[in-house]
Short mmCIF file of C-alpha atoms and ligand atoms in Angstrom, two decimals:
data_model
loop_
_atom_site.label_atom_id
_atom_site.label_comp_id
_atom_site.label_asym_id
_atom_site.label_seq_id
_atom_site.Cartn_x
_atom_site.Cartn_y
_atom_site.Cartn_z
CA MET T 1305 -3.48 68.19 -28.83
CA ALA T 1306 -3.22 66.33 -25.52
CA ASP T 1307 -0.12 67.08 -23.43
CA THR T 1308 1.83 63.83 -23.25
CA ARG T 1309 4.73 65.15 -21.20
CA ILE T 1310 5.72 63.06 -18.19
CA ARG T 1311 4.85 64.86 -14.97
CA LEU T 1312 7.66 64.81 -12.42
CA LEU T 1313 7.39 65.47 -8.70
CA ILE T 1314 10.84 66.51 -7.46
CA HIS T 1315 11.38 65.41 -3.86
CA GLY T 1316 14.36 67.01 -2.09
CA ALA T 1317 14.06 69.91 -4.52
CA SER T 1318 16.18 72.45 -2.61
CA GLY T 1319 19.24 70.20 -2.36
CA ARG T 1320 22.31 70.13 -4.59
CA MET T 1321 20.79 67.33 -6.68
CA GLY T 1322 17.16 68.47 -6.56
CA ARG T 1323 18.07 71.88 -7.95
CA ALA T 1324 20.03 70.29 -10.80
CA VAL T 1325 17.04 68.06 -11.63
CA LEU T 1326 14.66 71.05 -11.57
CA ARG T 1327 16.90 73.09 -13.89
CA LEU T 1328 17.49 70.29 -16.41
CA ALA T 1329 13.88 69.04 -16.36
CA ALA T 1330 12.68 72.57 -17.18
CA ALA T 1331 14.72 72.38 -20.41
CA ASP T 1332 13.61 68.84 -21.37
CA ALA T 1333 10.58 68.72 -23.69
CA ARG T 1334 9.67 65.15 -22.63
CA VAL T 1335 8.91 66.11 -19.04
CA GLU T 1336 7.19 68.80 -17.01
CA ILE T 1337 7.50 69.74 -13.34
CA ALA T 1338 4.27 68.79 -11.56
CA GLY T 1339 5.67 69.92 -8.22
CA ALA T 1340 8.68 70.39 -5.99
CA VAL T 1341 8.94 69.31 -2.35
CA ASN T 1342 11.49 70.21 0.28
CA ARG T 1343 11.66 70.34 4.06
CA SER T 1344 10.90 74.07 4.45
CA GLY T 1345 8.46 74.68 1.61
CA ASN T 1346 10.52 77.73 0.56
CA LYS T 1347 10.67 78.54 -3.16
CA VAL T 1348 13.59 76.93 -5.03
CA ASP T 1349 15.14 79.11 -7.75
CA GLY T 1350 11.76 80.74 -8.35
CA VAL T 1351 9.82 77.42 -8.37
CA ARG T 1352 7.09 77.06 -5.73
CA ALA T 1353 7.67 74.17 -3.34
CA LEU T 1354 5.46 72.17 -1.01
CA PRO T 1355 6.77 71.59 2.53
CA SER T 1356 7.40 67.89 3.15
CA GLU T 1357 4.70 67.72 5.87
CA ARG T 1358 2.15 68.48 3.11
CA LEU T 1359 3.50 65.89 0.66
CA SER T 1360 0.13 64.14 0.40
CA ALA T 1361 -1.31 67.35 -1.16
CA ALA T 1362 1.01 67.09 -4.19
CA LEU T 1363 -0.69 67.62 -7.56
CA PRO T 1364 -1.03 64.54 -9.84
CA PHE T 1365 2.30 63.29 -11.19
CA ASP T 1366 3.66 60.30 -13.12
CA VAL T 1367 7.11 59.83 -11.56
CA LEU T 1368 8.48 60.97 -8.21
CA VAL T 1369 12.19 61.77 -8.49
CA ASP T 1370 13.77 61.55 -5.04
CA PHE T 1371 17.16 62.99 -4.06
CA SER T 1372 16.56 63.72 -0.40
CA GLN T 1373 17.78 62.03 2.78
CA PRO T 1374 16.92 58.61 4.28
CA GLU T 1375 14.56 60.15 6.88
CA ALA T 1376 12.44 61.62 4.07
CA PHE T 1377 12.35 58.47 1.94
CA ASP T 1378 9.50 56.51 3.62
CA ALA T 1379 6.95 59.27 2.98
CA ALA T 1380 8.00 59.50 -0.68
CA LEU T 1381 7.62 55.74 -1.20
CA GLU T 1382 4.25 55.76 0.60
CA LEU T 1383 2.94 58.53 -1.67
CA CYS T 1384 3.96 56.60 -4.80
CA LEU T 1385 2.21 53.49 -3.50
CA GLN T 1386 -0.96 55.46 -2.70
CA ARG T 1387 -1.00 57.10 -6.14
CA GLY T 1388 0.23 54.05 -8.08
CA THR T 1389 3.04 56.11 -9.64
CA ALA T 1390 6.65 55.33 -10.50
CA LEU T 1391 9.59 56.18 -8.24
CA VAL T 1392 13.12 57.05 -9.37
CA CYS T 1393 15.31 57.31 -6.30
CA GLY T 1394 18.93 58.39 -5.91
CA THR T 1395 18.97 58.84 -2.14
CA THR T 1396 21.81 56.92 -0.51
CA GLY T 1397 22.33 55.70 3.04
CA LEU T 1398 18.95 53.91 3.08
CA SER T 1399 18.55 51.27 5.80
CA ASN T 1400 18.09 47.56 5.09
CA ALA T 1401 14.43 47.96 6.11
CA GLN T 1402 14.01 50.78 3.57
CA ARG T 1403 15.66 48.67 0.85
CA ALA T 1404 13.30 45.81 1.73
CA ALA T 1405 10.28 48.16 1.63
CA MET T 1406 11.39 49.29 -1.83
CA ALA T 1407 11.67 45.70 -3.03
CA SER T 1408 8.18 44.83 -1.81
CA ALA T 1409 6.72 48.07 -3.25
CA SER T 1410 8.10 47.05 -6.65
CA ALA T 1411 5.37 44.40 -6.79
CA SER T 1412 2.90 47.30 -7.19
CA ILE T 1413 4.78 50.17 -8.88
CA PRO T 1414 7.73 50.68 -11.26
CA LEU T 1415 10.75 51.56 -9.17
CA LEU T 1416 14.36 52.36 -9.98
CA TRP T 1417 16.97 53.06 -7.30
CA ALA T 1418 20.55 53.78 -8.25
CA ALA T 1419 23.41 54.85 -6.01
CA ASN T 1420 24.86 56.62 -9.02
CA PHE T 1421 23.03 57.82 -12.14
CA SER T 1422 26.13 58.31 -14.30
CA VAL T 1423 26.58 56.20 -17.41
CA GLY T 1424 30.33 55.94 -16.67
CA VAL T 1425 29.67 54.30 -13.31
CA ALA T 1426 27.13 51.92 -14.88
CA VAL T 1427 29.96 50.74 -17.18
CA MET T 1428 32.44 50.69 -14.26
CA HIS T 1429 30.25 48.06 -12.56
CA GLU T 1430 30.95 45.69 -15.45
CA LEU T 1431 34.69 46.53 -15.51
CA VAL T 1432 35.27 45.97 -11.77
CA ALA T 1433 33.36 42.67 -11.90
CA ARG T 1434 35.55 41.50 -14.79
CA ALA T 1435 38.76 42.54 -13.03
CA ALA T 1436 37.68 40.94 -9.74
CA GLY T 1437 36.83 37.66 -11.48
CA ALA T 1438 40.15 37.61 -13.38
CA LEU T 1439 42.33 38.54 -10.37
CA PRO T 1440 40.99 36.40 -7.51
CA GLY T 1441 44.17 36.40 -5.38
CA TRP T 1442 44.75 40.15 -5.54
CA GLU T 1443 43.95 42.63 -2.80
CA CYS T 1444 41.09 44.97 -3.63
CA HIS T 1445 40.44 48.43 -2.22
CA LEU T 1446 37.61 50.82 -3.03
CA VAL T 1447 38.57 54.41 -2.30
CA GLU T 1448 35.86 57.06 -2.57
CA THR T 1449 36.17 60.84 -2.19
CA HIS T 1450 33.24 63.25 -1.82
CA HIS T 1451 32.55 66.81 -0.67
CA ALA T 1452 32.64 67.55 3.04
CA HIS T 1453 28.81 67.74 3.37
CA LYS T 1454 28.14 64.14 2.32
CA ARG T 1455 26.64 62.29 5.29
CA ASP T 1456 26.89 58.58 4.46
CA ALA T 1457 30.19 56.68 4.20
CA PRO T 1458 31.17 54.56 2.37
CA SER T 1459 29.17 56.15 -0.43
CA GLY T 1460 26.23 54.24 -1.91
CA THR T 1461 28.19 54.00 -5.16
CA ALA T 1462 31.20 52.44 -3.38
CA LEU T 1463 28.93 49.90 -1.70
CA SER T 1464 27.21 48.95 -4.93
CA LEU T 1465 30.54 48.67 -6.81
CA GLY T 1466 31.68 46.56 -3.84
CA GLU T 1467 28.67 44.29 -4.32
CA SER T 1468 29.64 43.76 -7.97
CA ILE T 1469 33.18 42.90 -6.84
CA ALA T 1470 31.99 40.56 -4.07
CA ASN T 1471 29.68 38.73 -6.48
CA ALA T 1472 32.62 38.18 -8.85
CA ARG T 1473 35.30 37.05 -6.39
CA GLY T 1474 33.41 35.96 -3.28
CA ALA T 1475 34.78 38.67 -0.98
CA PRO T 1476 34.04 42.39 -0.66
CA PRO T 1477 36.78 45.01 -1.12
CA GLN T 1478 38.18 47.14 1.70
CA TYR T 1479 36.55 50.56 1.72
CA LEU T 1480 38.26 53.89 2.35
CA SER T 1481 36.29 57.15 2.46
CA LEU T 1482 37.63 60.69 2.16
CA ARG T 1483 35.51 63.80 2.74
CA ALA T 1484 37.11 66.93 1.35
CA GLY T 1485 36.17 70.34 -0.06
CA ASP T 1486 33.70 70.37 -2.94
CA VAL T 1487 34.58 67.08 -4.68
CA VAL T 1488 31.47 65.94 -6.61
CA GLY T 1489 32.45 62.24 -6.44
CA GLU T 1490 35.41 59.97 -7.21
CA HIS T 1491 35.58 56.16 -7.03
CA LEU T 1492 38.83 54.21 -7.38
CA ALA T 1493 38.84 50.41 -7.50
CA GLN T 1494 42.40 49.30 -6.89
CA PHE T 1495 43.52 45.70 -7.46
CA THR T 1496 46.99 45.00 -6.06
CA GLY T 1497 49.10 41.96 -6.96
CA HIS T 1498 52.82 41.26 -6.52
CA GLY T 1499 54.77 43.88 -8.44
CA GLU T 1500 51.74 45.27 -10.27
CA ARG T 1501 48.55 47.22 -9.66
CA LEU T 1502 45.39 47.76 -11.68
CA GLU T 1503 43.38 50.94 -11.04
CA LEU T 1504 39.94 51.74 -12.39
CA ILE T 1505 38.76 55.24 -11.56
CA HIS T 1506 35.65 57.29 -12.22
CA ARG T 1507 35.65 61.03 -11.56
CA ALA T 1508 32.42 63.01 -11.61
CA THR T 1509 33.09 66.71 -12.04
CA ASP T 1510 29.54 67.93 -12.57
CA ARG T 1511 26.34 66.93 -10.71
CA ASP T 1512 24.34 67.42 -13.91
CA ILE T 1513 25.39 63.93 -15.06
CA PHE T 1514 23.40 62.38 -12.19
CA ALA T 1515 20.42 64.68 -12.73
CA ARG T 1516 20.38 63.90 -16.47
CA GLY T 1517 20.57 60.16 -15.77
CA ALA T 1518 17.67 60.39 -13.31
CA ILE T 1519 15.48 62.34 -15.76
CA GLU T 1520 16.33 59.83 -18.50
CA ALA T 1521 15.41 56.97 -16.14
CA ALA T 1522 12.13 58.72 -15.24
CA ALA T 1523 11.26 59.24 -18.92
CA ARG T 1524 11.94 55.57 -19.63
CA ILE T 1525 10.12 53.91 -16.72
CA ALA T 1526 6.99 56.10 -16.78
CA GLY T 1527 4.07 53.99 -17.88
CA ARG T 1528 5.91 50.67 -17.48
CA GLY T 1529 4.57 47.85 -15.34
CA PRO T 1530 5.53 47.28 -11.70
CA GLY T 1531 9.07 46.05 -11.03
CA LEU T 1532 12.49 46.87 -9.64
CA TYR T 1533 14.38 48.28 -12.62
CA SER T 1534 18.16 48.65 -12.79
CA LEU T 1535 19.83 51.68 -14.33
CA GLY T 1536 22.06 49.50 -16.49
CA ARG T 1537 19.01 47.73 -17.92
CA VAL T 1538 17.06 50.93 -18.50
CA LEU T 1539 19.86 53.19 -19.82
CA LEU T 1540 22.30 50.83 -21.49
CA GLY T 1541 20.25 47.80 -22.32
P1 NAD Q 1702 21.20 67.98 0.06
O1 NAD Q 1702 21.43 67.86 1.53
O2 NAD Q 1702 21.83 69.11 -0.68
O3 NAD Q 1702 19.61 68.06 -0.20
C1 NAD Q 1702 18.68 67.24 0.48
C2 NAD Q 1702 17.25 67.62 0.13
O4 NAD Q 1702 16.38 66.75 0.88
C3 NAD Q 1702 16.84 69.05 0.48
O5 NAD Q 1702 15.91 69.53 -0.49
C4 NAD Q 1702 16.09 68.92 1.81
O6 NAD Q 1702 15.08 69.91 1.99
C5 NAD Q 1702 15.46 67.54 1.67
N1 NAD Q 1702 15.32 66.90 3.00
C6 NAD Q 1702 16.30 66.61 3.88
N2 NAD Q 1702 15.77 66.04 4.99
C7 NAD Q 1702 14.44 65.99 4.79
C8 NAD Q 1702 13.34 65.52 5.57
N3 NAD Q 1702 13.52 64.98 6.79
N4 NAD Q 1702 12.10 65.59 5.02
C9 NAD Q 1702 11.92 66.13 3.80
N5 NAD Q 1702 12.91 66.58 3.01
C10 NAD Q 1702 14.14 66.53 3.52
O7 NAD Q 1702 21.64 66.60 -0.57
P2 NAD Q 1702 22.16 66.27 -2.06
O8 NAD Q 1702 23.62 66.48 -2.17
O9 NAD Q 1702 21.24 66.91 -3.06
O10 NAD Q 1702 21.96 64.68 -2.10
C11 NAD Q 1702 20.69 64.09 -1.85
C12 NAD Q 1702 20.83 62.58 -1.83
O11 NAD Q 1702 21.20 62.12 -3.15
C13 NAD Q 1702 21.94 62.05 -0.90
O12 NAD Q 1702 21.50 60.84 -0.33
C14 NAD Q 1702 23.11 61.83 -1.82
O13 NAD Q 1702 24.02 60.87 -1.34
C15 NAD Q 1702 22.38 61.34 -3.06
N6 NAD Q 1702 23.09 61.47 -4.34
C16 NAD Q 1702 22.84 60.50 -5.24
C17 NAD Q 1702 23.39 60.58 -6.50
C18 NAD Q 1702 23.05 59.50 -7.50
O14 NAD Q 1702 23.49 59.58 -8.65
N7 NAD Q 1702 22.26 58.50 -7.11
C19 NAD Q 1702 24.21 61.65 -6.85
C20 NAD Q 1702 24.45 62.64 -5.92
C21 NAD Q 1702 23.86 62.55 -4.65
#
């Protein structure tokens, strides 16, 4: 019988996220690991990896799953365009030019970028938009806390929650970023009125939620037509 598993190329495989994706994908019968790529080319948890300078030599794959860094993103997108394959990307801190390149690539390939692959945050987008629309005169702050190694600030998740808020009330929130210890990721949207305060908070305590969301997204967009897919539409809709 033909093997119908979706072949994943894991880009950024030696990172905190890449390793979680590798581990969970190995246990998911819908997908198989077609390859792993990292900067050094050193093995990752026993899985052979290709160094990023040899990315173009990757074996055939259906979806590239990218959790790397902005400086590695262009090569990953280019490979997907050359091969006509889907891209699921969770890398944050991308430049406006990289976001624009992604939008134009979506005319040719299926593409899904999400600042946060958790289902809870997908729902939080709807909740903050509702609160912002209902409380137009209130102050709004977005406070995010992440581990000390996180490079970009505010986090991609804070910025995308902020976009949902700005769309609903016409003004972005004020952002505050904390970098501390090993915090996986916390986002607090705080709406402050006179004598009352509304707080919506999401706490991620395990990176596996993001890895699982990305694998689910990959399984669902493989084989679809070109387009820029949203996580909400693919996972919840
Ligand atoms: P990390 O630093 O632990 O790992 C980065 C990986 O990218 C490593 O495998 C490294 O070898 C590779 N890399 C770095 N620079 C490279 C280069 N120039 N060329 C080729 N490869 C390179 O990072 P992490 O914590 O795993 O996070 C990765 C990205 O995912 C970050 O942007 C982070 O903000 C984001 N993230 C997104 C979500 C989400 O749900 N969307 C969740 C967590 C983290």
